[in-house]
């Protein structure tokens, strides 16, 4: 065998497509592609988006490719559209998933942004509902028990850019003014920090401050205790399967009790379009939530409606004073009886597991959207709906193939202790199985003995 030497190569003028070396592709995306094609995703997306395209001009991104690129953002854990473009351009498997010909380039991130701005929010909601219907055909959307919870997403705006609502004065200018009024004519950064640390009534209220770059972002405390400009995503999850039936993005300063009705309305509409038995007063669905959603007014409104509440009740000091409000009294006592039962306690544990898992996948471990790079609540809602649709498709892939993400598929291995015996010896071995194929046998112990 001769030694191969690396040298300068002269490029060929023509190259046939079948002469280009290609890999076998990523098995996860190949299976996902089969599911989308069998369900007619591209035809559905083109028909849905046709009213927003013109018959003239240069052809733009096909709708199916636009939504696929955002699905790649979820499965690859990429939060920015620029990163999605780079990842798709760097992978032949993802180019095949996007159905790109050899002469086509990956759509630019600016094209994704323009397409998202031109397609309305209702179109993205239709894609989310289409994925739910796909799950419903496999029995993954039942709608009998729904868990609700919320989290936080860091907005694409910095706290140092906030200004006062009344005077449009920035935070730094306010500190400079207060420091000069205290007697320091030429304050430095240390003086400003000292003034900020010692000033009386130091607060950052959304009533007094706003962000000029993203007015809908609100000051809020994140899950890790930091304070940032943020948004509040809220999920309604089917506790029987783990599928997200509604995903809303609210302003971060809205309390759980004020956003619950909007999320429940979206969940009820999704279940009405997906299942044959949506929640109704005659056949209510179980609603499970934590104590942040507990309110007399909320329970009174939901009592006797399409939702049977099992909302955790916070501990109170002293006795309840109803002041003649018998409807609230009945609703609170009925909810207390339901959450104290064994069934209610079991549902509370399921809510903690499944709803928190949906946030862990979409915001942290897989999806990576704890920090958003878009501005405006409607823009974020469009991206987030397709993002959560990717989470639901991952659930479908987990049922069909055993793995819900490309990373989980690639790292699928199983170590088995395989004992065997021989008349004169016995040995133990580890059998390594990757994607259903045996890739090696590693002996770990050999025990010899006489007859």
Short mmCIF file of N, CA, C and O in Angstrom, two decimals, residues 317-435:
data_model
loop_
_atom_site.label_atom_id
_atom_site.label_comp_id
_atom_site.label_asym_id
_atom_site.label_seq_id
_atom_site.Cartn_x
_atom_site.Cartn_y
_atom_site.Cartn_z
N UNK A 317 -53.13 31.71 57.74
CA UNK A 317 -53.19 31.87 59.19
C UNK A 317 -54.58 32.36 59.59
O UNK A 317 -55.05 33.39 59.07
N UNK A 318 -55.22 31.64 60.47
CA UNK A 318 -56.55 32.06 60.91
C UNK A 318 -57.65 31.45 60.07
O UNK A 318 -57.42 30.57 59.22
N UNK A 319 -58.87 31.92 60.29
CA UNK A 319 -60.05 31.40 59.62
C UNK A 319 -60.38 32.24 58.39
O UNK A 319 -60.04 33.42 58.32
N UNK A 320 -61.05 31.60 57.43
CA UNK A 320 -61.49 32.31 56.24
C UNK A 320 -62.73 33.14 56.55
O UNK A 320 -63.64 32.69 57.25
N UNK A 321 -62.76 34.35 56.04
CA UNK A 321 -63.93 35.22 56.19
C UNK A 321 -64.58 35.38 54.83
O UNK A 321 -64.01 36.00 53.92
N UNK A 322 -65.78 34.81 54.65
CA UNK A 322 -66.43 34.78 53.35
C UNK A 322 -67.30 36.01 53.10
O UNK A 322 -67.54 36.38 51.96
N UNK A 323 -67.81 36.64 54.13
CA UNK A 323 -68.62 37.86 54.02
C UNK A 323 -69.80 37.67 53.07
O UNK A 323 -70.12 38.50 52.23
N UNK A 324 -70.45 36.55 53.20
CA UNK A 324 -71.65 36.27 52.43
C UNK A 324 -71.44 35.78 51.02
O UNK A 324 -72.42 35.55 50.29
N UNK A 325 -70.19 35.60 50.59
CA UNK A 325 -69.91 35.11 49.23
C UNK A 325 -69.97 33.58 49.23
O UNK A 325 -68.95 32.89 49.34
N UNK A 326 -71.16 33.04 49.13
CA UNK A 326 -71.34 31.60 49.21
C UNK A 326 -70.80 30.88 47.97
O UNK A 326 -70.38 29.72 48.07
N UNK A 327 -70.80 31.55 46.81
CA UNK A 327 -70.26 30.91 45.61
C UNK A 327 -68.75 30.66 45.75
O UNK A 327 -68.25 29.59 45.40
N UNK A 328 -68.03 31.65 46.26
CA UNK A 328 -66.60 31.47 46.48
C UNK A 328 -66.35 30.42 47.55
O UNK A 328 -65.42 29.61 47.43
N UNK A 329 -67.15 30.40 48.58
CA UNK A 329 -67.00 29.42 49.66
C UNK A 329 -67.18 28.01 49.11
O UNK A 329 -66.39 27.09 49.41
N UNK A 330 -68.23 27.80 48.31
CA UNK A 330 -68.47 26.47 47.74
C UNK A 330 -67.33 26.07 46.80
O UNK A 330 -66.87 24.91 46.82
N UNK A 331 -66.86 27.00 45.98
CA UNK A 331 -65.79 26.67 45.03
C UNK A 331 -64.50 26.32 45.76
O UNK A 331 -63.79 25.37 45.38
N UNK A 332 -64.16 27.05 46.81
CA UNK A 332 -62.92 26.78 47.55
C UNK A 332 -63.00 25.44 48.27
O UNK A 332 -62.05 24.65 48.25
N UNK A 333 -64.13 25.15 48.89
CA UNK A 333 -64.26 23.88 49.61
C UNK A 333 -64.27 22.69 48.65
O UNK A 333 -63.69 21.64 48.95
N UNK A 334 -64.92 22.83 47.51
CA UNK A 334 -64.91 21.74 46.53
C UNK A 334 -63.50 21.49 46.02
O UNK A 334 -63.07 20.34 45.86
N UNK A 335 -62.76 22.57 45.75
CA UNK A 335 -61.37 22.42 45.30
C UNK A 335 -60.51 21.79 46.40
O UNK A 335 -59.66 20.94 46.11
N UNK A 336 -60.75 22.15 47.65
CA UNK A 336 -59.96 21.59 48.76
C UNK A 336 -60.20 20.10 48.90
O UNK A 336 -59.27 19.33 49.16
N UNK A 337 -61.44 19.67 48.72
CA UNK A 337 -61.75 18.24 48.81
C UNK A 337 -61.05 17.48 47.68
O UNK A 337 -60.50 16.39 47.89
N UNK A 338 -61.04 18.06 46.49
CA UNK A 338 -60.43 17.36 45.35
C UNK A 338 -58.92 17.26 45.47
O UNK A 338 -58.34 16.23 45.12
N UNK A 339 -58.25 18.30 45.97
CA UNK A 339 -56.79 18.24 46.05
C UNK A 339 -56.32 17.38 47.22
O UNK A 339 -55.18 16.91 47.24
N UNK A 340 -57.16 17.18 48.22
CA UNK A 340 -56.76 16.38 49.38
C UNK A 340 -56.97 14.89 49.17
O UNK A 340 -56.51 14.09 49.98
N UNK A 341 -57.64 14.50 48.08
CA UNK A 341 -57.85 13.08 47.81
C UNK A 341 -56.57 12.46 47.27
O UNK A 341 -55.63 13.15 46.86
N UNK A 342 -56.53 11.13 47.24
CA UNK A 342 -55.37 10.42 46.71
C UNK A 342 -55.19 10.70 45.22
O UNK A 342 -54.07 10.83 44.74
N UNK A 343 -56.31 10.80 44.50
CA UNK A 343 -56.24 11.10 43.07
C UNK A 343 -55.66 12.50 42.86
O UNK A 343 -54.83 12.73 41.97
N UNK A 344 -56.10 13.46 43.68
CA UNK A 344 -55.59 14.82 43.54
C UNK A 344 -54.10 14.91 43.83
O UNK A 344 -53.36 15.64 43.15
N UNK A 345 -53.64 14.19 44.85
CA UNK A 345 -52.20 14.21 45.17
C UNK A 345 -51.38 13.57 44.05
O UNK A 345 -50.28 14.04 43.72
N UNK A 346 -51.92 12.49 43.46
CA UNK A 346 -51.21 11.86 42.35
C UNK A 346 -51.13 12.79 41.14
O UNK A 346 -50.10 12.86 40.46
N UNK A 347 -52.22 13.51 40.87
CA UNK A 347 -52.20 14.46 39.75
C UNK A 347 -51.22 15.59 40.00
O UNK A 347 -50.56 16.09 39.08
N UNK A 348 -51.10 16.03 41.26
CA UNK A 348 -50.14 17.07 41.58
C UNK A 348 -48.71 16.64 41.29
O UNK A 348 -47.90 17.42 40.79
N UNK A 349 -48.39 15.37 41.58
CA UNK A 349 -47.06 14.86 41.27
C UNK A 349 -46.84 14.77 39.77
O UNK A 349 -45.75 15.07 39.26
N UNK A 350 -47.88 14.34 39.05
CA UNK A 350 -47.74 14.27 37.59
C UNK A 350 -47.55 15.66 36.98
O UNK A 350 -46.78 15.84 36.03
N UNK A 351 -48.25 16.65 37.53
CA UNK A 351 -48.08 18.01 37.02
C UNK A 351 -46.65 18.48 37.22
O UNK A 351 -46.03 19.06 36.32
N UNK A 352 -46.10 18.22 38.39
CA UNK A 352 -44.72 18.63 38.66
C UNK A 352 -43.76 17.98 37.69
O UNK A 352 -42.82 18.62 37.20
N UNK A 353 -43.99 16.72 37.38
CA UNK A 353 -43.07 16.00 36.50
C UNK A 353 -43.21 16.43 35.04
O UNK A 353 -42.23 16.79 34.39
N UNK A 354 -44.43 16.40 34.51
CA UNK A 354 -44.62 16.57 33.07
C UNK A 354 -44.55 18.03 32.63
O UNK A 354 -43.96 18.34 31.60
N UNK A 355 -45.17 18.93 33.40
CA UNK A 355 -45.15 20.34 32.99
C UNK A 355 -43.74 20.90 33.12
O UNK A 355 -43.25 21.63 32.24
N UNK A 356 -43.07 20.59 34.21
CA UNK A 356 -41.69 21.07 34.37
C UNK A 356 -40.77 20.45 33.32
O UNK A 356 -39.82 21.09 32.87
N UNK A 357 -41.07 19.23 32.92
CA UNK A 357 -40.26 18.60 31.87
C UNK A 357 -40.41 19.34 30.55
O UNK A 357 -39.43 19.51 29.80
N UNK A 358 -41.62 19.81 30.24
CA UNK A 358 -41.81 20.56 28.99
C UNK A 358 -40.99 21.85 28.99
O UNK A 358 -40.41 22.23 27.96
N UNK A 359 -40.92 22.53 30.14
CA UNK A 359 -40.09 23.74 30.22
C UNK A 359 -38.61 23.41 30.15
O UNK A 359 -37.83 24.13 29.54
N UNK A 360 -38.22 22.31 30.78
CA UNK A 360 -36.81 21.92 30.76
C UNK A 360 -36.35 21.62 29.34
O UNK A 360 -35.23 21.98 28.94
N UNK A 361 -37.21 21.00 28.54
CA UNK A 361 -36.84 20.67 27.17
C UNK A 361 -36.87 21.89 26.27
O UNK A 361 -35.95 22.08 25.46
N UNK A 362 -37.90 22.71 26.36
CA UNK A 362 -38.03 23.83 25.43
C UNK A 362 -37.13 25.01 25.79
O UNK A 362 -36.69 25.74 24.89
N UNK A 363 -36.83 25.22 27.07
CA UNK A 363 -36.08 26.40 27.48
C UNK A 363 -34.62 26.12 27.80
O UNK A 363 -33.77 26.99 27.61
N UNK A 364 -34.30 24.93 28.28
CA UNK A 364 -32.95 24.69 28.79
C UNK A 364 -32.21 23.59 28.03
O UNK A 364 -31.33 23.86 27.24
N UNK A 365 -32.59 22.35 28.24
CA UNK A 365 -31.75 21.24 27.80
C UNK A 365 -31.73 21.09 26.29
O UNK A 365 -30.67 20.93 25.69
N UNK A 366 -32.88 21.08 25.65
CA UNK A 366 -32.95 20.85 24.21
C UNK A 366 -33.15 22.15 23.43
O UNK A 366 -32.37 22.49 22.55
N UNK A 367 -34.21 22.86 23.74
CA UNK A 367 -34.58 24.01 22.92
C UNK A 367 -33.69 25.21 23.07
O UNK A 367 -33.45 25.95 22.11
N UNK A 368 -33.21 25.48 24.28
CA UNK A 368 -32.30 26.60 24.49
C UNK A 368 -32.92 27.97 24.33
O UNK A 368 -32.24 28.91 23.90
N UNK A 369 -34.21 28.12 24.67
CA UNK A 369 -34.86 29.43 24.51
C UNK A 369 -35.06 30.15 25.84
O UNK A 369 -35.95 30.98 25.96
N UNK A 370 -34.25 29.85 26.82
CA UNK A 370 -34.30 30.61 28.07
C UNK A 370 -33.93 32.07 27.81
O UNK A 370 -34.36 32.98 28.53
N UNK A 371 -33.13 32.29 26.79
CA UNK A 371 -32.75 33.65 26.36
C UNK A 371 -33.20 33.82 24.92
O UNK A 371 -32.79 33.07 24.03
N UNK A 372 -34.09 34.77 24.65
CA UNK A 372 -34.60 34.98 23.29
C UNK A 372 -33.82 36.11 22.62
O UNK A 372 -33.29 36.99 23.29
N UNK A 373 -33.77 36.04 21.29
CA UNK A 373 -33.06 37.05 20.50
C UNK A 373 -34.01 37.85 19.63
O UNK A 373 -33.56 38.55 18.72
N UNK A 374 -35.29 37.74 19.88
CA UNK A 374 -36.29 38.50 19.15
C UNK A 374 -36.89 39.55 20.07
O UNK A 374 -36.78 39.45 21.30
N UNK A 375 -37.53 40.54 19.49
CA UNK A 375 -38.15 41.60 20.27
C UNK A 375 -39.62 41.72 19.88
O UNK A 375 -39.97 41.59 18.71
N UNK A 376 -40.44 41.96 20.87
CA UNK A 376 -41.88 42.04 20.62
C UNK A 376 -42.55 40.72 20.97
O UNK A 376 -42.08 39.65 20.57
N UNK A 377 -43.63 40.79 21.72
CA UNK A 377 -44.29 39.57 22.20
C UNK A 377 -44.85 38.75 21.04
O UNK A 377 -44.79 37.51 21.07
N UNK A 378 -45.37 39.39 20.02
CA UNK A 378 -45.94 38.63 18.90
C UNK A 378 -44.85 37.88 18.15
O UNK A 378 -45.04 36.72 17.75
N UNK A 379 -43.70 38.52 17.92
CA UNK A 379 -42.58 37.84 17.27
C UNK A 379 -42.15 36.63 18.07
O UNK A 379 -41.89 35.55 17.51
N UNK A 380 -42.04 36.78 19.38
CA UNK A 380 -41.60 35.67 20.23
C UNK A 380 -42.64 34.57 20.25
O UNK A 380 -42.31 33.38 20.25
N UNK A 381 -43.91 34.93 20.25
CA UNK A 381 -44.96 33.91 20.24
C UNK A 381 -44.92 33.07 18.96
O UNK A 381 -45.13 31.86 19.00
N UNK A 382 -44.64 33.71 17.82
CA UNK A 382 -44.54 32.96 16.56
C UNK A 382 -43.44 31.91 16.64
O UNK A 382 -43.63 30.74 16.30
N UNK A 383 -42.27 32.36 17.07
CA UNK A 383 -41.14 31.42 17.16
C UNK A 383 -41.40 30.35 18.22
O UNK A 383 -41.09 29.17 18.02
N UNK A 384 -42.01 30.74 19.32
CA UNK A 384 -42.19 29.80 20.42
C UNK A 384 -43.22 28.73 20.09
O UNK A 384 -43.10 27.59 20.53
N UNK A 385 -44.25 29.07 19.31
CA UNK A 385 -45.25 28.08 18.92
C UNK A 385 -44.62 26.96 18.09
O UNK A 385 -44.88 25.78 18.32
N UNK A 386 -43.78 27.33 17.12
CA UNK A 386 -43.11 26.30 16.31
C UNK A 386 -42.10 25.54 17.16
O UNK A 386 -41.89 24.33 16.98
N UNK A 387 -41.50 26.23 18.12
CA UNK A 387 -40.55 25.61 19.04
C UNK A 387 -41.24 24.50 19.85
O UNK A 387 -40.73 23.38 19.95
N UNK A 388 -42.40 24.80 20.41
CA UNK A 388 -43.13 23.82 21.20
C UNK A 388 -43.71 22.73 20.30
O UNK A 388 -43.84 21.58 20.72
N UNK A 389 -44.04 23.08 19.05
CA UNK A 389 -44.45 22.04 18.10
C UNK A 389 -43.32 21.03 17.89
O UNK A 389 -43.58 19.83 17.73
N UNK A 390 -42.07 21.49 17.90
CA UNK A 390 -40.94 20.58 17.84
C UNK A 390 -40.88 19.67 19.05
O UNK A 390 -40.53 18.49 18.94
N UNK A 391 -41.20 20.22 20.22
CA UNK A 391 -41.25 19.38 21.42
C UNK A 391 -42.30 18.29 21.27
O UNK A 391 -42.06 17.13 21.64
N UNK A 392 -43.47 18.62 20.73
CA UNK A 392 -44.52 17.62 20.53
C UNK A 392 -44.11 16.58 19.49
O UNK A 392 -44.40 15.39 19.64
N UNK A 393 -43.41 17.02 18.42
CA UNK A 393 -42.91 16.05 17.45
C UNK A 393 -41.86 15.14 18.07
O UNK A 393 -41.78 13.95 17.74
N UNK A 394 -41.06 15.69 18.99
CA UNK A 394 -40.11 14.85 19.71
C UNK A 394 -40.80 13.79 20.54
O UNK A 394 -40.33 12.65 20.66
N UNK A 395 -41.96 14.14 21.12
CA UNK A 395 -42.74 13.16 21.87
C UNK A 395 -43.24 12.06 20.93
O UNK A 395 -43.21 10.87 21.28
N UNK A 396 -43.70 12.45 19.74
CA UNK A 396 -44.14 11.44 18.77
C UNK A 396 -42.99 10.56 18.32
O UNK A 396 -43.14 9.33 18.19
N UNK A 397 -41.82 11.14 18.10
CA UNK A 397 -40.64 10.36 17.72
C UNK A 397 -40.22 9.41 18.84
O UNK A 397 -39.77 8.29 18.58
N UNK A 398 -40.38 9.85 20.08
CA UNK A 398 -40.02 8.99 21.20
C UNK A 398 -40.92 7.76 21.27
O UNK A 398 -40.49 6.67 21.62
N UNK A 399 -42.19 7.96 20.92
CA UNK A 399 -43.12 6.83 20.92
C UNK A 399 -42.83 5.88 19.77
O UNK A 399 -42.88 4.65 19.92
N UNK A 400 -42.50 6.42 18.60
CA UNK A 400 -42.30 5.60 17.41
C UNK A 400 -40.92 4.96 17.34
O UNK A 400 -40.77 3.84 16.83
N UNK A 401 -39.89 5.67 17.80
CA UNK A 401 -38.52 5.19 17.65
C UNK A 401 -37.80 4.96 18.97
O UNK A 401 -36.73 4.36 18.97
N UNK A 402 -38.33 5.50 20.06
CA UNK A 402 -37.66 5.35 21.35
C UNK A 402 -36.78 6.52 21.72
O UNK A 402 -36.26 6.57 22.83
N UNK A 403 -36.60 7.51 20.80
CA UNK A 403 -35.73 8.65 21.06
C UNK A 403 -36.40 9.91 20.53
O UNK A 403 -36.86 9.94 19.38
N UNK A 404 -36.43 10.95 21.36
CA UNK A 404 -37.15 12.16 21.00
C UNK A 404 -36.28 13.29 20.50
O UNK A 404 -36.82 14.32 20.07
N UNK A 405 -34.96 13.15 20.52
CA UNK A 405 -34.05 14.18 20.02
C UNK A 405 -32.91 13.52 19.26
O UNK A 405 -32.59 12.34 19.47
N UNK A 406 -32.26 14.25 18.34
CA UNK A 406 -31.10 13.68 17.64
C UNK A 406 -29.98 13.29 18.58
O UNK A 406 -29.31 12.27 18.38
N UNK A 407 -29.78 14.08 19.63
CA UNK A 407 -28.72 13.76 20.58
C UNK A 407 -29.04 12.48 21.33
O UNK A 407 -28.15 11.65 21.59
N UNK A 408 -30.31 12.29 21.69
CA UNK A 408 -30.69 11.05 22.36
C UNK A 408 -30.56 9.85 21.46
O UNK A 408 -30.18 8.76 21.91
N UNK A 409 -30.84 10.04 20.17
CA UNK A 409 -30.69 8.93 19.22
C UNK A 409 -29.22 8.56 19.08
O UNK A 409 -28.85 7.38 19.06
N UNK A 410 -28.35 9.57 18.97
CA UNK A 410 -26.93 9.31 18.73
C UNK A 410 -26.26 8.66 19.94
O UNK A 410 -25.32 7.89 19.79
N UNK A 411 -26.73 8.98 21.12
CA UNK A 411 -26.09 8.45 22.32
C UNK A 411 -26.81 7.24 22.87
O UNK A 411 -26.61 6.87 24.03
N UNK A 412 -27.67 6.63 22.05
CA UNK A 412 -28.42 5.47 22.53
C UNK A 412 -27.50 4.26 22.58
O UNK A 412 -27.04 3.76 21.56
N UNK A 413 -27.20 3.84 23.74
CA UNK A 413 -26.42 2.63 23.91
C UNK A 413 -26.90 1.90 25.16
O UNK A 413 -27.51 2.49 26.04
N UNK A 414 -26.65 0.65 25.18
CA UNK A 414 -27.15 -0.18 26.27
C UNK A 414 -26.04 -1.13 26.71
O UNK A 414 -25.44 -1.81 25.88
N UNK A 415 -25.75 -1.11 27.97
CA UNK A 415 -24.74 -2.02 28.53
C UNK A 415 -25.43 -3.16 29.26
O UNK A 415 -26.22 -2.93 30.16
N UNK A 416 -25.17 -4.35 28.83
CA UNK A 416 -25.79 -5.53 29.42
C UNK A 416 -24.69 -6.42 30.00
O UNK A 416 -23.65 -6.63 29.40
N UNK A 417 -24.93 -6.93 31.14
CA UNK A 417 -24.04 -7.93 31.72
C UNK A 417 -24.48 -9.29 31.20
O UNK A 417 -25.60 -9.73 31.46
N UNK A 418 -23.60 -9.89 30.41
CA UNK A 418 -23.97 -11.12 29.71
C UNK A 418 -23.14 -12.27 30.30
O UNK A 418 -21.97 -12.42 29.98
N UNK A 419 -23.72 -13.06 31.18
CA UNK A 419 -22.96 -14.16 31.75
C UNK A 419 -22.99 -15.38 30.82
O UNK A 419 -23.98 -15.63 30.13
N UNK A 420 -21.91 -16.12 30.78
CA UNK A 420 -21.86 -17.37 30.02
C UNK A 420 -20.97 -18.34 30.79
O UNK A 420 -20.17 -17.94 31.63
N UNK A 421 -21.11 -19.57 30.50
CA UNK A 421 -20.39 -20.59 31.25
C UNK A 421 -19.73 -21.57 30.29
O UNK A 421 -20.17 -21.75 29.15
N UNK A 422 -18.66 -22.14 30.77
CA UNK A 422 -17.91 -23.16 30.04
C UNK A 422 -17.57 -24.26 31.04
O UNK A 422 -17.48 -23.99 32.24
N UNK A 423 -17.36 -25.50 30.60
CA UNK A 423 -17.03 -26.54 31.59
C UNK A 423 -15.85 -26.21 32.47
O UNK A 423 -15.81 -26.61 33.63
N UNK A 424 -14.87 -25.43 31.94
CA UNK A 424 -13.70 -25.14 32.75
C UNK A 424 -13.57 -23.68 33.12
O UNK A 424 -12.62 -23.31 33.80
N UNK A 425 -14.48 -22.77 32.64
CA UNK A 425 -14.37 -21.35 32.98
C UNK A 425 -15.73 -20.69 32.84
O UNK A 425 -16.64 -21.22 32.21
N UNK A 426 -15.83 -19.56 33.45
CA UNK A 426 -17.02 -18.71 33.33
C UNK A 426 -16.55 -17.27 33.14
O UNK A 426 -15.51 -16.87 33.69
N UNK A 427 -17.26 -16.48 32.35
CA UNK A 427 -16.84 -15.10 32.11
C UNK A 427 -18.06 -14.20 32.04
O UNK A 427 -19.17 -14.62 31.77
N UNK A 428 -17.81 -12.92 32.36
CA UNK A 428 -18.82 -11.87 32.24
C UNK A 428 -18.35 -10.89 31.17
O UNK A 428 -17.16 -10.60 31.05
N UNK A 429 -19.28 -10.37 30.41
CA UNK A 429 -18.93 -9.45 29.34
C UNK A 429 -19.98 -8.35 29.26
O UNK A 429 -21.13 -8.54 29.65
N UNK A 430 -19.57 -7.18 28.76
CA UNK A 430 -20.47 -6.06 28.49
C UNK A 430 -20.75 -6.05 26.98
O UNK A 430 -19.82 -5.97 26.17
N UNK A 431 -22.00 -6.16 26.64
CA UNK A 431 -22.40 -6.11 25.23
C UNK A 431 -22.85 -4.68 24.93
O UNK A 431 -23.81 -4.19 25.53
N UNK A 432 -22.17 -3.98 24.01
CA UNK A 432 -22.50 -2.62 23.63
C UNK A 432 -23.43 -2.66 22.43
O UNK A 432 -23.10 -3.22 21.39
N UNK A 433 -24.61 -2.07 22.59
CA UNK A 433 -25.61 -2.04 21.53
C UNK A 433 -25.89 -0.58 21.20
O UNK A 433 -26.28 0.19 22.08
N UNK A 434 -25.66 -0.18 19.95
CA UNK A 434 -25.91 1.18 19.49
C UNK A 434 -26.93 1.13 18.36
O UNK A 434 -26.72 0.47 17.35
N UNK A 435 -28.06 1.84 18.57
CA UNK A 435 -29.13 1.89 17.57
C UNK A 435 -29.58 0.50 17.16
O UNK A 435 -29.84 0.20 16.00
#
